[in-house]
Amino acid sequence: MNKTLILSFLLVLNGHFLQAQLLSGKIIDKETKEPVPYATVQLSDNSGVISNEEGYFTIDLGNTLAPNLRISCLGYTQKVLSLDAFEKANYIIALDESALQLNEVFVSNKTPNADAIIAKVRSRVKENYGVGPLSHELFYRESAYIDFARLDVEVERASHVEKDQIKGANISLDSLANVIVNSKAVHFTDFKGDLHVKDRENLKLSVDKATTLIDSKRDFSIENVQKKAQDIVLKYLDTTKTYKLKTGLFKIEDSLSLNEESGSDKDEYKISYLKSETEEVLKTSQLYDGSFLNRILDAKYYNYSFLDATFFNDELVYIIQFSPKRAKAKFTGRLYVSDDTHAVIKTDYRYGKGKRGQKVNLKLILGVKYIENARTGTIMYKKRTDNTYVPHYIKREEGSYFYVNRPFKFIENSTKKNKVAFDLMLEGDARNKEELLFITHTDLSSATYDAFEEKEKTPYQVLTKYDPTIWQNSKVITPLEEMKNFGNPE
């Protein structure tokens, strides 16, 4: 693993080209040498990418002759450099902090008033954030992790199966449980396409390409754990019969056939599913009554304090700290507000101390417990030529604890009504990170939106190892080292 990481790192630092028109590099802080995430790297106003959390980026030079790279990031001085200078710097771009210029801006001892700044933000929401129909070219990435702390599966009884067979089934189930508990499951989903937004309630999605990067041997979602356990139990059922599948008092299936072939949707996503995932992330950036960000800007729920000021492309930006004022307010973080337009151009948030999300505790009744115990995020906006702001990059990350302890029973649909019953108990932690990169934004007429026909499904490519050529001609988020090394032998 270490050799792979070192090799990958050296390839990036030395400008590893996947094709002649692709250029890779890293952005760092000039003083601290730490990576700078979410910096925009552009060849022109309409062509650019964003650095990932580790500071890396890959940009397609296309047919541009001797282009200059323009790098801009909140809190840093904008930098323009030629490809020759980039190459001489070992493909590393060091940015200077712009906060050093603040003494030239604040000539008085009066600290800006945070509540007054937020009041101006609220008064200019409709002016700053356009609500007209738009078509967004976007790239979506989901990184999902699950860590099982405990897994117990046992066949309790089988009315028509010998004891030795039950013992063999339980040995197989124990082996499955050990593999799962000692494995940290992870998978990645990427897709690129266009999201057509008529208004807040009407969206349509078209997908150009989709991939899933997964180790099928370690595909341990909660649903798959249940299925793998069921598959072991199914060996002892008559496949010519149909069955009722029950858990506790609840019937899941009334006529489950063990001969039914799995559907052809194994390599297809439902567009409705991808759209709902995208919409949920997009909603965190929208400003309307009751929305996530609108609530954070509501002085009834949050306290505000002025922290500092910085610059973004020579524009003064206020940094406002927010924290919960009432019990219903859950988040703490920072708002970055433009002095010129009083638009929020970036938001960082996380759960405040002692705060959490959804909690379901039906352990005694249904054997289920779920607690969302972590949520963090970043929302960044881009100013359009008409001076309205649109989302540029959104990241949302959630962590949760889960507990499931359920009995399952297969009951044969026959006069004999043979039964196989097994218990499933699992407990662990899950983490899910979603990222949306908005590549372009185009005005959209209502007629064009209405005429667009959304497909029901889209195919996706299954990868068991990271392939750097998959997205080589597209503007995407450069993967983290974890994803680059996925599938490589340790």
XYZ file of C-alpha atoms in Angstrom, residues 15 118 124 137-138 206 210 251 265 295 304 314 322 402 410 442 444 452 471:
19
model
C 2.825 16.200 -14.036
C -26.722 39.213 8.070
C -30.847 40.914 -0.884
C -24.068 20.649 -16.260
C -22.831 18.783 -13.213
C -30.233 13.466 -18.030
C -22.318 6.720 -14.679
C -45.025 -9.884 6.137
C -31.476 -3.583 -13.763
C -32.897 28.893 8.548
C -23.803 35.752 14.762
C -9.695 41.402 -4.728
C -22.912 31.365 13.531
C -27.332 1.764 13.308
C -39.641 -18.385 5.409
C -27.326 27.825 -18.933
C -33.541 27.513 -19.727
C -37.396 17.464 -22.537
C -13.277 10.486 -16.897
